[in-house]
PDB file of N, CA and C in Angstrom:
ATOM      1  N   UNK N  15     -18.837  34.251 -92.666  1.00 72.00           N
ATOM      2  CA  UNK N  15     -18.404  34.744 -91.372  1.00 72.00           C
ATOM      3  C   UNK N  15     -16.971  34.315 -91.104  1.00 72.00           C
ATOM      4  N   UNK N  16     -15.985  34.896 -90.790  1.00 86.00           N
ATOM      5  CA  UNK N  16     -14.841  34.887 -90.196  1.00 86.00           C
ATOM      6  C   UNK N  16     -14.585  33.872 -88.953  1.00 86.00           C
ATOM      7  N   UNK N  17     -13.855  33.152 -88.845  1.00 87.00           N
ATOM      8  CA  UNK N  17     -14.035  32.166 -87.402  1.00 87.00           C
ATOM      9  C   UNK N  17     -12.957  32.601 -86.506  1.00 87.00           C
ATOM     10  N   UNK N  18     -12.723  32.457 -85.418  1.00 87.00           N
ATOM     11  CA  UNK N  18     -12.184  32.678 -84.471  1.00 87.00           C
ATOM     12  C   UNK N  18     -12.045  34.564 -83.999  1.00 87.00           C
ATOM     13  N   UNK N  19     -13.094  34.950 -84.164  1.00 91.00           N
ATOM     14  CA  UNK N  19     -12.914  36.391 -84.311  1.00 91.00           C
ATOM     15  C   UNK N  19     -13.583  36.532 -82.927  1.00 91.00           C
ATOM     16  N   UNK N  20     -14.826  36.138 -82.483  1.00 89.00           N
ATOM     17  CA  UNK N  20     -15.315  36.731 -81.019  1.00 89.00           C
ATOM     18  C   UNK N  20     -14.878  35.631 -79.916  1.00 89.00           C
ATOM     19  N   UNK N  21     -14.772  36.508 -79.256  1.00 89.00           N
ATOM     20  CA  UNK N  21     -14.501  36.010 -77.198  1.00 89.00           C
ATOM     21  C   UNK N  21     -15.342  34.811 -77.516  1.00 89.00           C
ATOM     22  N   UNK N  22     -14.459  33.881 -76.251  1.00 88.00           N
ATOM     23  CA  UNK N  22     -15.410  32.423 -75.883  1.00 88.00           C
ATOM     24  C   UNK N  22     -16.506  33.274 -74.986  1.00 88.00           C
ATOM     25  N   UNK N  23     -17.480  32.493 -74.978  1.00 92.00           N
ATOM     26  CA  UNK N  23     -18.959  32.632 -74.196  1.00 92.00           C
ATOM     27  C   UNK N  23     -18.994  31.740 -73.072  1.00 92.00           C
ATOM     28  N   UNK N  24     -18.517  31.557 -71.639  1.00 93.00           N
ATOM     29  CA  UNK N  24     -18.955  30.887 -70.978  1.00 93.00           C
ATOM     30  C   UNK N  24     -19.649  31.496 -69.640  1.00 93.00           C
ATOM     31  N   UNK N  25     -19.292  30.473 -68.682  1.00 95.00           N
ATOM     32  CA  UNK N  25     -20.038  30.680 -67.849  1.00 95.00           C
ATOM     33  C   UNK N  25     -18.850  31.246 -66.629  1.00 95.00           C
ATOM     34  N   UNK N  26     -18.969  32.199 -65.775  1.00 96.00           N
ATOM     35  CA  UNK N  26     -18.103  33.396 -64.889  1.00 96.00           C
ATOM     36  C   UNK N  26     -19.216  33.616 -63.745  1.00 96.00           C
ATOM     37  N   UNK N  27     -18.208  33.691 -63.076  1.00 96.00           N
ATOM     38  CA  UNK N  27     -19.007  34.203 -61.676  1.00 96.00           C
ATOM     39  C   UNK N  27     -18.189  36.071 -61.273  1.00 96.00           C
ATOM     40  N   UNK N  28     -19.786  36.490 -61.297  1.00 95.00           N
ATOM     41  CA  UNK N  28     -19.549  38.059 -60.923  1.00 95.00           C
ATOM     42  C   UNK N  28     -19.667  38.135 -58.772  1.00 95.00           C
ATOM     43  N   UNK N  29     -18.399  39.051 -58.561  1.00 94.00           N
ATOM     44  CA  UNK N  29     -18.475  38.852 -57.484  1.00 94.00           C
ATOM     45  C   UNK N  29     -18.406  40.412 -57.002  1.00 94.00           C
ATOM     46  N   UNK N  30     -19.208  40.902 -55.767  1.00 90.00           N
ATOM     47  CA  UNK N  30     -19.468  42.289 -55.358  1.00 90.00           C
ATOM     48  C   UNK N  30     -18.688  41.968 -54.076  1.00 90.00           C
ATOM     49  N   UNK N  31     -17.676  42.425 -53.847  1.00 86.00           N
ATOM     50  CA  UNK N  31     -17.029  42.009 -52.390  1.00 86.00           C
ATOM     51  C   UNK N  31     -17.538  43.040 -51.131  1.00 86.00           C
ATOM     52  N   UNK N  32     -17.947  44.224 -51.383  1.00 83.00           N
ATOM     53  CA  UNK N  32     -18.425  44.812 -50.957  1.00 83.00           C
ATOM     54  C   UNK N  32     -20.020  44.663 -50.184  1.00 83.00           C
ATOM     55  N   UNK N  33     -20.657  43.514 -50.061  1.00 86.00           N
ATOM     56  CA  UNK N  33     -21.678  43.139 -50.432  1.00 86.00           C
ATOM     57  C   UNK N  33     -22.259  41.768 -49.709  1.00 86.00           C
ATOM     58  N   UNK N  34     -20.553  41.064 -49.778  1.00 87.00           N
ATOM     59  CA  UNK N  34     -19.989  39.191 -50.051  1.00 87.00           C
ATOM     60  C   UNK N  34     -21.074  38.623 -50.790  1.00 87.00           C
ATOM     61  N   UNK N  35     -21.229  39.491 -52.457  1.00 91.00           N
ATOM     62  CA  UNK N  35     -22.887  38.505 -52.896  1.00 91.00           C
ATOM     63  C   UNK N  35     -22.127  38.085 -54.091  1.00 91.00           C
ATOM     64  N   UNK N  36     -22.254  36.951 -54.963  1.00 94.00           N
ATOM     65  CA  UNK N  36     -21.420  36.312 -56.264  1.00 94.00           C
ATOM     66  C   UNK N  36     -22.947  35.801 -56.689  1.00 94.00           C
ATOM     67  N   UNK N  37     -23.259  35.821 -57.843  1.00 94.00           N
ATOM     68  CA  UNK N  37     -23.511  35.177 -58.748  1.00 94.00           C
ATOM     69  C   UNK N  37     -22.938  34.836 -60.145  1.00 94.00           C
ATOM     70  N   UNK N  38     -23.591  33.303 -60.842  1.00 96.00           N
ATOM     71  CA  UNK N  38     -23.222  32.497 -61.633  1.00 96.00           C
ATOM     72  C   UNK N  38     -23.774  33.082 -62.678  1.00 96.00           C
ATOM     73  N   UNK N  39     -23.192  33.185 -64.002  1.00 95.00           N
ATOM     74  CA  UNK N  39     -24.238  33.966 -64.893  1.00 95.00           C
ATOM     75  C   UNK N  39     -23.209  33.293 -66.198  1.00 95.00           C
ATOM     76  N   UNK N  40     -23.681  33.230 -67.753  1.00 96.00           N
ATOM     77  CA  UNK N  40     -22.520  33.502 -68.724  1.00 96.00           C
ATOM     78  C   UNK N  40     -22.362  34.893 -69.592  1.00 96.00           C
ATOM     79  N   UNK N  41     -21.008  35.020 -69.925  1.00 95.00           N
ATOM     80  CA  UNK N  41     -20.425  36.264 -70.335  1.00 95.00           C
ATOM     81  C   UNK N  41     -19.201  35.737 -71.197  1.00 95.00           C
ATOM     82  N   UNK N  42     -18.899  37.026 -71.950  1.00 94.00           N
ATOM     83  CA  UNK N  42     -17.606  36.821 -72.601  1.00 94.00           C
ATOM     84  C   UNK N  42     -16.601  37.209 -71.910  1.00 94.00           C
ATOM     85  N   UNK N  43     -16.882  37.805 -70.144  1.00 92.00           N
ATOM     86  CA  UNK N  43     -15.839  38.754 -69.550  1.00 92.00           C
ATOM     87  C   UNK N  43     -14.607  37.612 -69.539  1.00 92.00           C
ATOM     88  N   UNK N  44     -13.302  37.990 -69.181  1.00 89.00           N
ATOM     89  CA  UNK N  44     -12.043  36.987 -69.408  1.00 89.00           C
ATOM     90  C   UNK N  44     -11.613  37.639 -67.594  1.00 89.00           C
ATOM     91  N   UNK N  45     -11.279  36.555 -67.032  1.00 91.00           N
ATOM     92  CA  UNK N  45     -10.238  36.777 -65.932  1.00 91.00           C
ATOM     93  C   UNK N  45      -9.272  36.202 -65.343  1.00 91.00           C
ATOM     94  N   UNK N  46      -8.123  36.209 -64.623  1.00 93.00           N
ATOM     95  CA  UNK N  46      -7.266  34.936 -64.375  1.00 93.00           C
ATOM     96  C   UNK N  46      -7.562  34.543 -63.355  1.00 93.00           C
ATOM     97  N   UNK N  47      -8.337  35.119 -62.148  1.00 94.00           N
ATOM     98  CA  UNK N  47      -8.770  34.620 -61.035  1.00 94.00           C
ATOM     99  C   UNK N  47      -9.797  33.709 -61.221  1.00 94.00           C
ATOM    100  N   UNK N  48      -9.521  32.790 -60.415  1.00 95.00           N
ATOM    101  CA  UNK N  48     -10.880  31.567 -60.387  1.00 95.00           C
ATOM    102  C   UNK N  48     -11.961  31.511 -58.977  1.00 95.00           C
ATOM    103  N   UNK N  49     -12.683  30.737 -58.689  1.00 94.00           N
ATOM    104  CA  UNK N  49     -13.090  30.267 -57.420  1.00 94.00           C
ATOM    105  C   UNK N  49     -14.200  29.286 -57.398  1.00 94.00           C
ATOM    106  N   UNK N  50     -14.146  28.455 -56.544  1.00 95.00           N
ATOM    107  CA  UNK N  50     -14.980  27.376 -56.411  1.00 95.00           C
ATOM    108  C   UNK N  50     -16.066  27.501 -56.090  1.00 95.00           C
ATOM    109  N   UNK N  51     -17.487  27.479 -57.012  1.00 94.00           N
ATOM    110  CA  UNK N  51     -18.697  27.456 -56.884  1.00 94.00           C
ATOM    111  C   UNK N  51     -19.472  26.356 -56.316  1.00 94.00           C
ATOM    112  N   UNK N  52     -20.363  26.422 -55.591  1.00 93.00           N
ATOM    113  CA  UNK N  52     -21.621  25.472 -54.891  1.00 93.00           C
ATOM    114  C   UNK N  52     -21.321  24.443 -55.666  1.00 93.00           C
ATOM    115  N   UNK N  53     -21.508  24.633 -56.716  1.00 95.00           N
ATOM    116  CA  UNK N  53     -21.661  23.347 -57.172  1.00 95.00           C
ATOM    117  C   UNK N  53     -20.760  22.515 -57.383  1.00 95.00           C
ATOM    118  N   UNK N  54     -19.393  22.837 -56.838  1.00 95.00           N
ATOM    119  CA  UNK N  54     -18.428  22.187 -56.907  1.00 95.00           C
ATOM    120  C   UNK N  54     -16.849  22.215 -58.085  1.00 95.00           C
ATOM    121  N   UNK N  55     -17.328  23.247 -59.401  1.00 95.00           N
ATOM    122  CA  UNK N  55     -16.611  23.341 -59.966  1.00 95.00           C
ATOM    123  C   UNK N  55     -16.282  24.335 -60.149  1.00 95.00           C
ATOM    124  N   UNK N  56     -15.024  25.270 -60.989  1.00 96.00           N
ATOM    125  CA  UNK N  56     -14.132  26.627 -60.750  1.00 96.00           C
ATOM    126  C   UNK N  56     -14.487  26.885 -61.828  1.00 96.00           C
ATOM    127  N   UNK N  57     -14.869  28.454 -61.646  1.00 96.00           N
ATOM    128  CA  UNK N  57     -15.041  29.185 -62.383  1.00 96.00           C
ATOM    129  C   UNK N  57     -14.464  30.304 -62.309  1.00 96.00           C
ATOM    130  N   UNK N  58     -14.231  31.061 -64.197  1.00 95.00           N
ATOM    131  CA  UNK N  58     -13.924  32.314 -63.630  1.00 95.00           C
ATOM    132  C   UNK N  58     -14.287  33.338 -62.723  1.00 95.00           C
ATOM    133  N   UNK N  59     -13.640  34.615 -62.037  1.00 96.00           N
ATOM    134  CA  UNK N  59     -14.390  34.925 -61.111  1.00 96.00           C
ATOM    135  C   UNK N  59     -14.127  36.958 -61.125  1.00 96.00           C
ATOM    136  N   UNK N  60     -15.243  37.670 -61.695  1.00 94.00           N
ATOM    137  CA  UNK N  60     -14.763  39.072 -62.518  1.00 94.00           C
ATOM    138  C   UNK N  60     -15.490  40.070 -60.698  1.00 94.00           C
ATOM    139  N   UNK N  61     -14.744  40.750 -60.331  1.00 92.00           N
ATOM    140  CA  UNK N  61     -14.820  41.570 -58.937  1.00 92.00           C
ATOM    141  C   UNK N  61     -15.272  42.537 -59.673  1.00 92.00           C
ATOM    142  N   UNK N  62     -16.502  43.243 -59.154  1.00 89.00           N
ATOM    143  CA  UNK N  62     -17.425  44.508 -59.861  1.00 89.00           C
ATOM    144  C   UNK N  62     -17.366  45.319 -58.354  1.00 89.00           C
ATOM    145  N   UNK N  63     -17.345  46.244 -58.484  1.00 85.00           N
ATOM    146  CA  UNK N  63     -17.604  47.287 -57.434  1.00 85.00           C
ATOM    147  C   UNK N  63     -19.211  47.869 -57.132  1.00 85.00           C
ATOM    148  N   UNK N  64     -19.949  47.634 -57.847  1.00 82.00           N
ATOM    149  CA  UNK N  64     -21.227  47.507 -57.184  1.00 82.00           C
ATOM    150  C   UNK N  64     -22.349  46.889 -58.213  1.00 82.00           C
ATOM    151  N   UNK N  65     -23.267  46.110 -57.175  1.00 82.00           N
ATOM    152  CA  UNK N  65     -24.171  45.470 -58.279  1.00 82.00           C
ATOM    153  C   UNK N  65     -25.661  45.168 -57.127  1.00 82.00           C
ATOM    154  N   UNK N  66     -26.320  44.570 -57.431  1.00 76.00           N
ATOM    155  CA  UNK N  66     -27.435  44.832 -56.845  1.00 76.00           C
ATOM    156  C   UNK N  66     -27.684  44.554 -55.632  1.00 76.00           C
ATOM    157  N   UNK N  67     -26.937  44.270 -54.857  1.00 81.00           N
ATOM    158  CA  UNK N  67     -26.858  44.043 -53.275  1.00 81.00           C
ATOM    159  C   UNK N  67     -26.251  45.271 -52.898  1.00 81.00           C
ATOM    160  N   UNK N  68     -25.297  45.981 -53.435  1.00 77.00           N
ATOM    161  CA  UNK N  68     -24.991  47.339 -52.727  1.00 77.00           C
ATOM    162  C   UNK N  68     -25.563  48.434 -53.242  1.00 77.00           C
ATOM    163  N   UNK N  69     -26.046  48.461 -54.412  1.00 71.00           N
ATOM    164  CA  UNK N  69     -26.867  49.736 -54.841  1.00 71.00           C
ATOM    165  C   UNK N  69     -27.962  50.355 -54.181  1.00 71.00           C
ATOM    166  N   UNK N  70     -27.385  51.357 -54.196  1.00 65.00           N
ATOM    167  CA  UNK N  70     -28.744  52.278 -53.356  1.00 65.00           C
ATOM    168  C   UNK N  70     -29.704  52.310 -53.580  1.00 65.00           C
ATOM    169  N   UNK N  71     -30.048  52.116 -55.308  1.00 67.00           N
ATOM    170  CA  UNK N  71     -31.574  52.326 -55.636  1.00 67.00           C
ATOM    171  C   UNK N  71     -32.038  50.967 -55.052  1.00 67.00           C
ATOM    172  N   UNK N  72     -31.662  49.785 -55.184  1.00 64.00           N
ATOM    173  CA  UNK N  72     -32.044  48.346 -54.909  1.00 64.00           C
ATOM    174  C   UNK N  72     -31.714  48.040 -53.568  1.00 64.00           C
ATOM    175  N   UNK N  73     -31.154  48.636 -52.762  1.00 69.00           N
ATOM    176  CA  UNK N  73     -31.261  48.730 -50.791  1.00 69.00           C
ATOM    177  C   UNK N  73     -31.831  49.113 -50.411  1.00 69.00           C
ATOM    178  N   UNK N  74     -31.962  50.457 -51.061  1.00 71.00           N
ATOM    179  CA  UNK N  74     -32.962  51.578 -50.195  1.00 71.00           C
ATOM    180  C   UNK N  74     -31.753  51.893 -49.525  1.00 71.00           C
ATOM    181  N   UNK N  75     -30.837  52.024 -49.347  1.00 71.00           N
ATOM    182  CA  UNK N  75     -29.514  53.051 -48.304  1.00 71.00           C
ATOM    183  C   UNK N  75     -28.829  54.084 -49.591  1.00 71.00           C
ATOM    184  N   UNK N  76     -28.864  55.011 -49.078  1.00 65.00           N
ATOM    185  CA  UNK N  76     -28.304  56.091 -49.644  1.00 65.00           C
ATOM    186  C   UNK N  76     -27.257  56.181 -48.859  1.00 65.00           C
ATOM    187  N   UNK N  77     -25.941  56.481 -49.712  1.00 57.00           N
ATOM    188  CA  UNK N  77     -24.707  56.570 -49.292  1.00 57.00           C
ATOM    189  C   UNK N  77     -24.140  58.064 -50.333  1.00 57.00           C
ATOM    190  N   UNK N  78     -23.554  58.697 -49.141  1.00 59.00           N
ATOM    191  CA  UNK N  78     -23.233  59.981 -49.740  1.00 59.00           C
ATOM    192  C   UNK N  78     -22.035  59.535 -50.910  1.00 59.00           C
ATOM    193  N   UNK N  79     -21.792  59.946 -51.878  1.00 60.00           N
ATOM    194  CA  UNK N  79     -20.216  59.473 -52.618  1.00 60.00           C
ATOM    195  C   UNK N  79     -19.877  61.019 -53.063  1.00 60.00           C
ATOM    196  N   UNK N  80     -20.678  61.959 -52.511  1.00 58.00           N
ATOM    197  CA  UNK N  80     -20.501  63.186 -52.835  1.00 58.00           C
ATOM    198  C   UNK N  80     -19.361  64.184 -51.589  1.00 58.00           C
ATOM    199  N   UNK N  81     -17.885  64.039 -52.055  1.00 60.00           N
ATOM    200  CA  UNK N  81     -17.109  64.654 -51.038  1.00 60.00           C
ATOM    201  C   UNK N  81     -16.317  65.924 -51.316  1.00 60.00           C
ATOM    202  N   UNK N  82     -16.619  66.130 -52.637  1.00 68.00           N
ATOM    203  CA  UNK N  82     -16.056  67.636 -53.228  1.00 68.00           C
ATOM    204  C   UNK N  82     -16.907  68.534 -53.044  1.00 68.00           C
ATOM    205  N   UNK N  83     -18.581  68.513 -52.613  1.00 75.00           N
ATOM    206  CA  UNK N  83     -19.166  69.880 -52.810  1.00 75.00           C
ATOM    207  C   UNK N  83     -19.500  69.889 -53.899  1.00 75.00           C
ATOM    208  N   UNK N  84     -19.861  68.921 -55.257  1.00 78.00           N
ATOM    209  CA  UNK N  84     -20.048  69.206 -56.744  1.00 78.00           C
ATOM    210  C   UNK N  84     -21.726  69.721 -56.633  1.00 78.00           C
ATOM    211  N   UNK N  85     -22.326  69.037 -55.471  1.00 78.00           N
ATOM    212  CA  UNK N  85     -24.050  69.410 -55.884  1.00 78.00           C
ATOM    213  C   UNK N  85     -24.075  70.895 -55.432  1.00 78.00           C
ATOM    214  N   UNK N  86     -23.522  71.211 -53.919  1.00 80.00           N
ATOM    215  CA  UNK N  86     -23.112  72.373 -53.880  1.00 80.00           C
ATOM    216  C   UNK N  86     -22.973  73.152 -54.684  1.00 80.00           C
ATOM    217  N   UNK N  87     -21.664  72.918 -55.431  1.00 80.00           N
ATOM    218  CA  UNK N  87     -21.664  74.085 -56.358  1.00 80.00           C
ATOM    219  C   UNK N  87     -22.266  74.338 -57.235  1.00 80.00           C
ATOM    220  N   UNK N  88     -22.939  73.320 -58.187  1.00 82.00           N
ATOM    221  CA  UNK N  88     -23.898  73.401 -58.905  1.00 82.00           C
ATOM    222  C   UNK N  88     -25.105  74.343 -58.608  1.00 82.00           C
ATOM    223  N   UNK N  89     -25.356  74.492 -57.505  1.00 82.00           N
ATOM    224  CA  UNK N  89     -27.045  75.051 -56.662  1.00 82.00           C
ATOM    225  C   UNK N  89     -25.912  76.286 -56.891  1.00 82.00           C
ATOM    226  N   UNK N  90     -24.963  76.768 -56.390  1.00 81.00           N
ATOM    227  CA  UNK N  90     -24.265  78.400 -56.397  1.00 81.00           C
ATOM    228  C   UNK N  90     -24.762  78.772 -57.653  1.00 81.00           C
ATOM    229  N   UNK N  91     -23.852  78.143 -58.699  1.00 83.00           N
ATOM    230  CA  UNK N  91     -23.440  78.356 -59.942  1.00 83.00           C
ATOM    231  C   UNK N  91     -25.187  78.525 -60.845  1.00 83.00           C
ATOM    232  N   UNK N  92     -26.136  78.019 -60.631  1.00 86.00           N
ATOM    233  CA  UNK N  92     -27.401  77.812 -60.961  1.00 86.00           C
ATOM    234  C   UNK N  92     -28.199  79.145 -60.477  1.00 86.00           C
ATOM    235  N   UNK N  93     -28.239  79.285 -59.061  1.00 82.00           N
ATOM    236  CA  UNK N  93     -28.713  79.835 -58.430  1.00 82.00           C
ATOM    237  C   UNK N  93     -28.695  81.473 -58.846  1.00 82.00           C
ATOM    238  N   UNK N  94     -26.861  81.735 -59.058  1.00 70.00           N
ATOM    239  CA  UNK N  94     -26.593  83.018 -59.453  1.00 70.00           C
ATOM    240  C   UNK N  94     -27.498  83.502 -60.937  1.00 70.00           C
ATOM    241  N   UNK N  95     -27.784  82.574 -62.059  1.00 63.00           N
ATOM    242  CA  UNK N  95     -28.135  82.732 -62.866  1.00 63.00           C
ATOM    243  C   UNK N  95     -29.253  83.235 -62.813  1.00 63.00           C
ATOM    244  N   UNK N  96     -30.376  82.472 -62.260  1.00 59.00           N
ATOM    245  CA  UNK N  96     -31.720  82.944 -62.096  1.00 59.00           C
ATOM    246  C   UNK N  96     -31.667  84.053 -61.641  1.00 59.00           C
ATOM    247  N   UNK N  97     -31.209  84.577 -60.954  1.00 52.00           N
ATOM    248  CA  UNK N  97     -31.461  86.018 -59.990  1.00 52.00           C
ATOM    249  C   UNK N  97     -30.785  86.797 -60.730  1.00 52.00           C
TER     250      UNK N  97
END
């Protein structure tokens, strides 16, 4: 095996700001931002845009993200076919 070839493995904190929910987990993700965990020491700290505190399937809130009309058009474009 080759040495120095894969990412360090530690331990990162994933943070949903959307949400204010962080958990502690390990990963190979890399970031330059840090922040101070419960337990007192800094960790990296990787900002995700949604994770299981804002997801719809895991809230139960449905949030439209649909602002072009794509399902819309789909039902036109579908619709014409059958008939």
């Amino acid at each position: 095996m080759k040495r120095d070839i894969h990412p360090k493995y530690r331990q990162v904190v994933y943070r949903d700001r959307s949400a204010d929910f962080a958990f502690l987990t390990r990963s190979t993700a890399d970031s330059s931002q840090t922040i101070e965990w419960t337990d007192g020491n800094t960790y990296p700290v990787v900002d995700v845009e949604i994770s299981s505190a804002s997801h719809p399937f895991w809230t139960g809130r449905q949030r439209l993200l649909d602002s072009e009309g794509r399902v819309e058009k789909f039902r036109r474009k579908y619709a014409r076919k059958q008939s």
